[in-house]
Every structure is written in structure tokens, then in C-alpha cells.
Amino acid sequence: MFPVFDFDTQIQEEEKAQDINIGRSFSFDFNTRRFNVMAGKVKETTQEEAIKQWIELLLRTAVNRYKVYEGTGFGTNISKLVGYKSLRGFIESEIKREISENIMMNRAIEGIEDFETSLEGDMLQVSFTLILKNKKVLEVVSNV
């Protein structure tokens, strides 16, 4: 007569949604291609900074270019698309599709919104909003 609720399962799902621990990560400067060092120690990142850094690496890495990523699907093929002047709409939509699909490989990311690209010659600026599984929102802007 009365509905039966499984509160334990619901509580476990909420706890999983709040915890996005992806492990330790160290701060890397992609412009200088060096780890950030403070007082002789490599600086650790927060979980949100680690996710942004992972995305930057994903955008800068070509699929199967490095042996360590071979067969994983990690990376993008956007470098092959940047620079074409004809079919600009197709190129921008293909870049959006590829980046959006590959970003979802990260277990801490729930979704992506407000995706925008800006192509100028051989430089691509990508900006979007990330929705994490713990419901935090991150703004990402990257130049590739």
C-alpha cells in the first residue's frame, strides 16, 4: 500500500556525485613546457585545475601521435582541420563534435555547454562551460 524507497542506494549515488577525486596531478605550464615549481617542489593542482589541465593536454595531443596514448583514442584530430578557409561551418562543427566527444572520456565531467570556436589562420581558440559530476561549473578557454 505504501511506496518502498531504497534510501541507501540514493545516498550512495549522491556521495558519488559529490566526489570527483581523480588523483594527484602536478601543475604544468604548456607555454614554457615545464612543471611549475615552488620552493623546490612541484606544485600540485586542485581537482578542478587538474581537469582543465587534462583538457588542455587533450586539445594539444594528436590522436595516436604518441605511443603512450596509442589505441586509447586520447587526443584530437583538429590540427588537420585548422587552416582551411573553405567549408568553415563544416570545420567548426567537426571540431566541436570531436572535442565534445573526447572530453566526455573524463570520468569527472558530466556535460559541456556554450561551446564556441574562433578560427584565425592556423590558430584556434576554443571556449566552453564544463558541468562536473559534482555539479560544479568550470569555464575553459584554450588556444590551440
Short mmCIF file of N, CA and C in Angstrom, two decimals:
data_model
loop_
_atom_site.label_atom_id
_atom_site.label_comp_id
_atom_site.label_asym_id
_atom_site.label_seq_id
_atom_site.Cartn_x
_atom_site.Cartn_y
_atom_site.Cartn_z
N MET A 1 0.81 -1.18 0.00
CA MET A 1 0.00 0.00 0.00
C MET A 1 0.87 1.26 0.00
N PHE A 2 1.94 1.26 0.77
CA PHE A 2 2.83 2.41 0.81
C PHE A 2 4.03 2.17 -0.09
N PRO A 3 4.56 3.23 -0.71
CA PRO A 3 5.73 3.04 -1.58
C PRO A 3 6.96 2.67 -0.77
N VAL A 4 7.85 1.90 -1.39
CA VAL A 4 9.07 1.47 -0.74
C VAL A 4 10.23 2.22 -1.40
N PHE A 5 11.07 2.85 -0.58
CA PHE A 5 12.21 3.61 -1.08
C PHE A 5 13.50 2.95 -0.62
N ASP A 6 14.49 2.94 -1.49
CA ASP A 6 15.80 2.42 -1.15
C ASP A 6 16.71 3.61 -0.87
N PHE A 7 16.68 4.11 0.37
CA PHE A 7 17.42 5.31 0.73
C PHE A 7 18.93 5.12 0.70
N ASP A 8 19.41 3.91 1.00
CA ASP A 8 20.84 3.65 1.00
C ASP A 8 21.43 3.84 -0.40
N THR A 9 20.76 3.35 -1.41
CA THR A 9 21.24 3.50 -2.78
C THR A 9 21.25 4.96 -3.19
N GLN A 10 20.21 5.69 -2.82
CA GLN A 10 20.12 7.11 -3.16
C GLN A 10 21.25 7.90 -2.49
N ILE A 11 21.56 7.62 -1.25
CA ILE A 11 22.63 8.30 -0.53
C ILE A 11 23.98 7.98 -1.17
N GLN A 12 24.22 6.73 -1.56
CA GLN A 12 25.48 6.36 -2.20
C GLN A 12 25.65 7.07 -3.53
N GLU A 13 24.58 7.20 -4.32
CA GLU A 13 24.65 7.90 -5.60
C GLU A 13 24.97 9.39 -5.39
N GLU A 14 24.39 10.01 -4.36
CA GLU A 14 24.67 11.42 -4.08
C GLU A 14 26.11 11.60 -3.64
N GLU A 15 26.64 10.67 -2.86
CA GLU A 15 28.04 10.75 -2.42
C GLU A 15 28.97 10.62 -3.62
N LYS A 16 28.67 9.72 -4.55
CA LYS A 16 29.49 9.56 -5.75
C LYS A 16 29.47 10.82 -6.60
N ALA A 17 28.31 11.48 -6.66
CA ALA A 17 28.19 12.70 -7.47
C ALA A 17 29.03 13.84 -6.90
N GLN A 18 29.23 13.86 -5.59
CA GLN A 18 29.99 14.93 -4.98
C GLN A 18 31.49 14.67 -4.99
N ASP A 19 31.91 13.44 -5.13
CA ASP A 19 33.32 13.09 -5.08
C ASP A 19 33.84 12.85 -6.49
N ILE A 20 34.75 13.73 -6.94
CA ILE A 20 35.33 13.57 -8.28
C ILE A 20 36.84 13.38 -8.17
N ASN A 21 37.27 12.74 -7.12
CA ASN A 21 38.70 12.57 -6.91
C ASN A 21 39.33 11.81 -8.08
N ILE A 22 40.15 12.51 -8.84
CA ILE A 22 40.79 11.88 -9.99
C ILE A 22 42.27 11.62 -9.72
N GLY A 23 42.68 11.79 -8.49
CA GLY A 23 44.07 11.50 -8.15
C GLY A 23 44.93 12.76 -8.13
N ARG A 24 46.19 12.56 -7.82
CA ARG A 24 47.14 13.68 -7.76
C ARG A 24 47.55 14.11 -9.15
N SER A 25 47.73 15.41 -9.29
CA SER A 25 48.18 15.95 -10.55
C SER A 25 49.09 17.13 -10.25
N PHE A 26 50.07 17.32 -11.10
CA PHE A 26 51.03 18.39 -10.87
C PHE A 26 50.85 19.48 -11.92
N SER A 27 51.02 20.72 -11.49
CA SER A 27 50.79 21.89 -12.33
C SER A 27 51.84 21.97 -13.45
N PHE A 28 51.35 22.10 -14.68
CA PHE A 28 52.22 22.15 -15.85
C PHE A 28 51.90 23.39 -16.65
N ASP A 29 52.94 24.12 -17.07
CA ASP A 29 52.78 25.31 -17.89
C ASP A 29 53.00 24.90 -19.35
N PHE A 30 51.94 24.91 -20.14
CA PHE A 30 52.04 24.46 -21.53
C PHE A 30 52.80 25.44 -22.41
N ASN A 31 52.90 26.70 -21.99
CA ASN A 31 53.64 27.68 -22.78
C ASN A 31 55.15 27.48 -22.66
N THR A 32 55.63 27.24 -21.43
CA THR A 32 57.06 27.04 -21.21
C THR A 32 57.44 25.56 -21.30
N ARG A 33 56.42 24.69 -21.32
CA ARG A 33 56.62 23.24 -21.36
C ARG A 33 57.41 22.72 -20.16
N ARG A 34 57.09 23.28 -19.01
CA ARG A 34 57.75 22.87 -17.76
C ARG A 34 56.73 22.77 -16.63
N PHE A 35 57.05 21.92 -15.65
CA PHE A 35 56.23 21.86 -14.46
C PHE A 35 56.47 23.10 -13.62
N ASN A 36 55.43 23.56 -12.93
CA ASN A 36 55.56 24.73 -12.05
C ASN A 36 56.16 24.29 -10.72
N VAL A 37 57.27 24.92 -10.37
CA VAL A 37 58.00 24.57 -9.15
C VAL A 37 57.95 25.74 -8.18
N MET A 38 57.64 25.43 -6.92
CA MET A 38 57.62 26.44 -5.86
C MET A 38 58.45 25.92 -4.70
N ALA A 39 59.45 26.69 -4.31
CA ALA A 39 60.32 26.34 -3.19
C ALA A 39 60.94 24.95 -3.39
N GLY A 40 61.31 24.65 -4.61
CA GLY A 40 61.99 23.39 -4.91
C GLY A 40 61.08 22.19 -5.06
N LYS A 41 59.76 22.39 -4.97
CA LYS A 41 58.82 21.27 -5.09
C LYS A 41 57.84 21.56 -6.22
N VAL A 42 57.46 20.52 -6.92
CA VAL A 42 56.48 20.66 -7.99
C VAL A 42 55.12 20.95 -7.35
N LYS A 43 54.46 21.99 -7.86
CA LYS A 43 53.18 22.42 -7.31
C LYS A 43 52.06 21.46 -7.72
N GLU A 44 51.24 21.05 -6.74
CA GLU A 44 50.09 20.19 -7.02
C GLU A 44 48.90 21.05 -7.42
N THR A 45 47.99 20.46 -8.18
CA THR A 45 46.80 21.17 -8.61
C THR A 45 45.59 20.76 -7.78
N THR A 46 44.55 21.58 -7.83
CA THR A 46 43.26 21.17 -7.27
C THR A 46 42.60 20.24 -8.27
N GLN A 47 41.51 19.62 -7.90
CA GLN A 47 40.83 18.71 -8.82
C GLN A 47 40.32 19.45 -10.06
N GLU A 48 39.81 20.67 -9.86
CA GLU A 48 39.31 21.46 -10.99
C GLU A 48 40.45 21.87 -11.92
N GLU A 49 41.58 22.28 -11.35
CA GLU A 49 42.75 22.64 -12.16
C GLU A 49 43.27 21.42 -12.93
N ALA A 50 43.21 20.26 -12.29
CA ALA A 50 43.67 19.03 -12.95
C ALA A 50 42.77 18.71 -14.15
N ILE A 51 41.49 18.94 -14.03
CA ILE A 51 40.57 18.68 -15.14
C ILE A 51 40.86 19.64 -16.29
N LYS A 52 41.06 20.93 -15.97
CA LYS A 52 41.39 21.91 -17.01
C LYS A 52 42.70 21.56 -17.70
N GLN A 53 43.66 21.14 -16.92
CA GLN A 53 44.96 20.75 -17.47
C GLN A 53 44.83 19.52 -18.36
N TRP A 54 43.99 18.56 -17.97
CA TRP A 54 43.74 17.37 -18.76
C TRP A 54 43.13 17.75 -20.11
N ILE A 55 42.20 18.71 -20.08
CA ILE A 55 41.55 19.17 -21.31
C ILE A 55 42.57 19.85 -22.23
N GLU A 56 43.44 20.68 -21.65
CA GLU A 56 44.48 21.34 -22.43
C GLU A 56 45.38 20.30 -23.11
N LEU A 57 45.74 19.27 -22.38
CA LEU A 57 46.57 18.20 -22.95
C LEU A 57 45.81 17.47 -24.06
N LEU A 58 44.54 17.20 -23.83
CA LEU A 58 43.71 16.54 -24.83
C LEU A 58 43.67 17.35 -26.12
N LEU A 59 43.48 18.67 -26.00
CA LEU A 59 43.39 19.53 -27.18
C LEU A 59 44.71 19.64 -27.93
N ARG A 60 45.82 19.56 -27.22
CA ARG A 60 47.14 19.73 -27.84
C ARG A 60 47.73 18.42 -28.36
N THR A 61 47.10 17.29 -28.07
CA THR A 61 47.64 15.99 -28.45
C THR A 61 46.89 15.44 -29.65
N ALA A 62 47.62 15.06 -30.68
CA ALA A 62 47.01 14.42 -31.84
C ALA A 62 46.77 12.94 -31.53
N VAL A 63 45.66 12.41 -32.01
CA VAL A 63 45.31 11.01 -31.76
C VAL A 63 46.41 10.11 -32.31
N ASN A 64 46.84 9.15 -31.49
CA ASN A 64 47.87 8.14 -31.84
C ASN A 64 49.21 8.73 -32.24
N ARG A 65 49.48 9.97 -31.86
CA ARG A 65 50.79 10.56 -32.19
C ARG A 65 51.88 10.02 -31.27
N TYR A 66 51.53 9.81 -30.02
CA TYR A 66 52.49 9.31 -29.04
C TYR A 66 52.15 7.88 -28.67
N LYS A 67 53.17 7.08 -28.53
CA LYS A 67 53.00 5.66 -28.26
C LYS A 67 52.22 5.41 -26.96
N VAL A 68 52.41 6.27 -25.96
CA VAL A 68 51.74 6.07 -24.68
C VAL A 68 50.21 6.16 -24.81
N TYR A 69 49.71 6.90 -25.79
CA TYR A 69 48.27 7.05 -25.99
C TYR A 69 47.72 6.16 -27.10
N GLU A 70 48.56 5.36 -27.71
CA GLU A 70 48.17 4.53 -28.83
C GLU A 70 47.02 3.60 -28.45
N GLY A 71 45.98 3.61 -29.26
CA GLY A 71 44.84 2.73 -29.02
C GLY A 71 43.86 3.20 -27.97
N THR A 72 44.14 4.34 -27.32
CA THR A 72 43.24 4.83 -26.27
C THR A 72 42.20 5.80 -26.80
N GLY A 73 42.47 6.38 -27.96
CA GLY A 73 41.56 7.39 -28.51
C GLY A 73 41.78 8.75 -27.88
N PHE A 74 42.80 8.88 -27.04
CA PHE A 74 43.08 10.16 -26.38
C PHE A 74 43.67 11.14 -27.40
N GLY A 75 43.15 12.35 -27.41
CA GLY A 75 43.64 13.38 -28.31
C GLY A 75 42.58 13.78 -29.31
N THR A 76 42.95 14.66 -30.22
CA THR A 76 42.02 15.13 -31.25
C THR A 76 42.73 15.19 -32.60
N ASN A 77 41.94 15.32 -33.64
CA ASN A 77 42.47 15.49 -34.99
C ASN A 77 42.22 16.91 -35.49
N ILE A 78 42.07 17.86 -34.59
CA ILE A 78 41.72 19.22 -35.00
C ILE A 78 42.85 19.92 -35.73
N SER A 79 44.08 19.51 -35.50
CA SER A 79 45.20 20.15 -36.19
C SER A 79 45.12 19.94 -37.70
N LYS A 80 44.49 18.85 -38.13
CA LYS A 80 44.32 18.60 -39.56
C LYS A 80 43.26 19.51 -40.18
N LEU A 81 42.35 20.03 -39.34
CA LEU A 81 41.25 20.84 -39.84
C LEU A 81 41.54 22.34 -39.84
N VAL A 82 42.36 22.78 -38.89
CA VAL A 82 42.64 24.21 -38.75
C VAL A 82 43.44 24.70 -39.95
N GLY A 83 43.04 25.85 -40.48
CA GLY A 83 43.76 26.45 -41.59
C GLY A 83 42.99 26.44 -42.89
N TYR A 84 41.98 25.59 -43.02
CA TYR A 84 41.16 25.56 -44.22
C TYR A 84 40.19 26.74 -44.21
N LYS A 85 40.14 27.48 -45.29
CA LYS A 85 39.25 28.64 -45.37
C LYS A 85 37.88 28.25 -45.92
N SER A 86 37.84 27.29 -46.84
CA SER A 86 36.55 26.86 -47.37
C SER A 86 35.88 25.90 -46.40
N LEU A 87 34.59 25.82 -46.49
CA LEU A 87 33.80 24.93 -45.63
C LEU A 87 33.99 25.23 -44.15
N ARG A 88 34.07 26.51 -43.81
CA ARG A 88 34.34 26.91 -42.43
C ARG A 88 33.28 26.38 -41.45
N GLY A 89 32.00 26.41 -41.86
CA GLY A 89 30.94 25.89 -40.99
C GLY A 89 31.12 24.42 -40.70
N PHE A 90 31.47 23.64 -41.71
CA PHE A 90 31.70 22.21 -41.53
C PHE A 90 32.88 21.98 -40.58
N ILE A 91 33.95 22.74 -40.79
CA ILE A 91 35.15 22.57 -39.97
C ILE A 91 34.86 22.89 -38.51
N GLU A 92 34.15 23.99 -38.27
CA GLU A 92 33.83 24.36 -36.88
C GLU A 92 32.92 23.32 -36.23
N SER A 93 31.95 22.79 -36.96
CA SER A 93 31.06 21.78 -36.37
C SER A 93 31.82 20.47 -36.12
N GLU A 94 32.75 20.12 -36.98
CA GLU A 94 33.55 18.91 -36.80
C GLU A 94 34.48 19.06 -35.59
N ILE A 95 35.05 20.23 -35.42
CA ILE A 95 35.91 20.50 -34.25
C ILE A 95 35.09 20.38 -32.98
N LYS A 96 33.90 20.98 -32.98
CA LYS A 96 33.02 20.92 -31.80
C LYS A 96 32.66 19.47 -31.48
N ARG A 97 32.29 18.70 -32.51
CA ARG A 97 31.90 17.31 -32.29
C ARG A 97 33.04 16.50 -31.70
N GLU A 98 34.21 16.63 -32.29
CA GLU A 98 35.35 15.83 -31.84
C GLU A 98 35.76 16.19 -30.41
N ILE A 99 35.85 17.47 -30.13
CA ILE A 99 36.24 17.90 -28.78
C ILE A 99 35.19 17.47 -27.76
N SER A 100 33.93 17.68 -28.06
CA SER A 100 32.85 17.32 -27.13
C SER A 100 32.85 15.82 -26.82
N GLU A 101 33.01 15.00 -27.84
CA GLU A 101 33.03 13.54 -27.62
C GLU A 101 34.23 13.12 -26.79
N ASN A 102 35.40 13.68 -27.09
CA ASN A 102 36.61 13.25 -26.38
C ASN A 102 36.67 13.76 -24.95
N ILE A 103 36.09 14.92 -24.69
CA ILE A 103 36.08 15.45 -23.33
C ILE A 103 35.27 14.54 -22.41
N MET A 104 34.26 13.90 -22.95
CA MET A 104 33.41 13.04 -22.13
C MET A 104 34.13 11.77 -21.67
N MET A 105 35.36 11.53 -22.13
CA MET A 105 36.15 10.39 -21.65
C MET A 105 36.56 10.58 -20.20
N ASN A 106 36.60 11.82 -19.73
CA ASN A 106 36.99 12.10 -18.35
C ASN A 106 35.84 11.75 -17.43
N ARG A 107 36.09 10.92 -16.44
CA ARG A 107 35.02 10.43 -15.56
C ARG A 107 34.45 11.51 -14.65
N ALA A 108 35.10 12.65 -14.52
CA ALA A 108 34.61 13.72 -13.66
C ALA A 108 33.68 14.67 -14.38
N ILE A 109 33.57 14.55 -15.70
CA ILE A 109 32.78 15.50 -16.49
C ILE A 109 31.43 14.91 -16.84
N GLU A 110 30.40 15.68 -16.55
CA GLU A 110 29.03 15.25 -16.85
C GLU A 110 28.55 15.80 -18.18
N GLY A 111 28.93 17.04 -18.50
CA GLY A 111 28.45 17.63 -19.74
C GLY A 111 29.22 18.85 -20.15
N ILE A 112 28.91 19.34 -21.35
CA ILE A 112 29.58 20.50 -21.90
C ILE A 112 28.51 21.41 -22.52
N GLU A 113 28.65 22.72 -22.29
CA GLU A 113 27.69 23.69 -22.80
C GLU A 113 28.41 24.91 -23.36
N ASP A 114 27.67 25.73 -24.08
CA ASP A 114 28.14 27.02 -24.60
C ASP A 114 29.47 26.89 -25.34
N PHE A 115 29.55 25.94 -26.23
CA PHE A 115 30.77 25.69 -26.98
C PHE A 115 30.94 26.74 -28.08
N GLU A 116 32.09 27.39 -28.12
CA GLU A 116 32.38 28.38 -29.15
C GLU A 116 33.80 28.19 -29.66
N THR A 117 33.98 28.42 -30.96
CA THR A 117 35.31 28.37 -31.55
C THR A 117 35.55 29.65 -32.33
N SER A 118 36.81 30.00 -32.42
CA SER A 118 37.21 31.16 -33.20
C SER A 118 38.46 30.77 -33.99
N LEU A 119 38.33 30.71 -35.30
CA LEU A 119 39.44 30.34 -36.17
C LEU A 119 40.05 31.60 -36.77
N GLU A 120 41.36 31.75 -36.61
CA GLU A 120 42.09 32.85 -37.24
C GLU A 120 43.38 32.28 -37.81
N GLY A 121 43.35 32.04 -39.13
CA GLY A 121 44.52 31.44 -39.77
C GLY A 121 44.73 30.03 -39.27
N ASP A 122 45.89 29.78 -38.66
CA ASP A 122 46.17 28.44 -38.13
C ASP A 122 46.03 28.39 -36.61
N MET A 123 45.41 29.42 -36.01
CA MET A 123 45.20 29.45 -34.56
C MET A 123 43.72 29.25 -34.25
N LEU A 124 43.43 28.38 -33.30
CA LEU A 124 42.07 28.06 -32.90
C LEU A 124 41.89 28.39 -31.43
N GLN A 125 40.86 29.19 -31.12
CA GLN A 125 40.51 29.43 -29.73
C GLN A 125 39.20 28.71 -29.45
N VAL A 126 39.21 27.91 -28.40
CA VAL A 126 38.05 27.12 -28.02
C VAL A 126 37.63 27.57 -26.63
N SER A 127 36.34 27.81 -26.46
CA SER A 127 35.83 28.14 -25.12
C SER A 127 34.51 27.40 -24.90
N PHE A 128 34.31 26.95 -23.68
CA PHE A 128 33.09 26.23 -23.34
C PHE A 128 32.94 26.18 -21.83
N THR A 129 31.77 25.74 -21.40
CA THR A 129 31.46 25.58 -19.99
C THR A 129 31.35 24.10 -19.69
N LEU A 130 32.06 23.65 -18.67
CA LEU A 130 32.01 22.25 -18.25
C LEU A 130 31.10 22.09 -17.05
N ILE A 131 30.29 21.07 -17.07
CA ILE A 131 29.48 20.70 -15.91
C ILE A 131 30.11 19.42 -15.36
N LEU A 132 30.58 19.50 -14.12
CA LEU A 132 31.21 18.33 -13.49
C LEU A 132 30.16 17.48 -12.81
N LYS A 133 30.50 16.25 -12.52
CA LYS A 133 29.55 15.33 -11.87
C LYS A 133 29.20 15.77 -10.46
N ASN A 134 30.06 16.60 -9.85
CA ASN A 134 29.74 17.12 -8.53
C ASN A 134 28.96 18.44 -8.63
N LYS A 135 28.48 18.74 -9.85
CA LYS A 135 27.63 19.89 -10.18
C LYS A 135 28.37 21.22 -10.18
N LYS A 136 29.69 21.21 -10.06
CA LYS A 136 30.45 22.45 -10.20
C LYS A 136 30.53 22.81 -11.68
N VAL A 137 30.71 24.10 -11.95
CA VAL A 137 30.77 24.60 -13.31
C VAL A 137 32.14 25.23 -13.52
N LEU A 138 32.82 24.85 -14.62
CA LEU A 138 34.13 25.40 -14.95
C LEU A 138 34.09 26.05 -16.32
N GLU A 139 34.69 27.22 -16.42
CA GLU A 139 34.83 27.90 -17.71
C GLU A 139 36.22 27.54 -18.27
N VAL A 140 36.25 27.10 -19.52
CA VAL A 140 37.51 26.69 -20.15
C VAL A 140 37.72 27.52 -21.41
N VAL A 141 38.92 28.12 -21.52
CA VAL A 141 39.32 28.83 -22.73
C VAL A 141 40.72 28.32 -23.07
N SER A 142 40.90 27.89 -24.33
CA SER A 142 42.18 27.35 -24.73
C SER A 142 42.53 27.79 -26.14
N ASN A 143 43.79 28.09 -26.37
CA ASN A 143 44.31 28.43 -27.70
C ASN A 143 45.14 27.25 -28.18
N VAL A 144 44.77 26.72 -29.32
CA VAL A 144 45.46 25.56 -29.86
C VAL A 144 46.06 25.93 -31.19
#
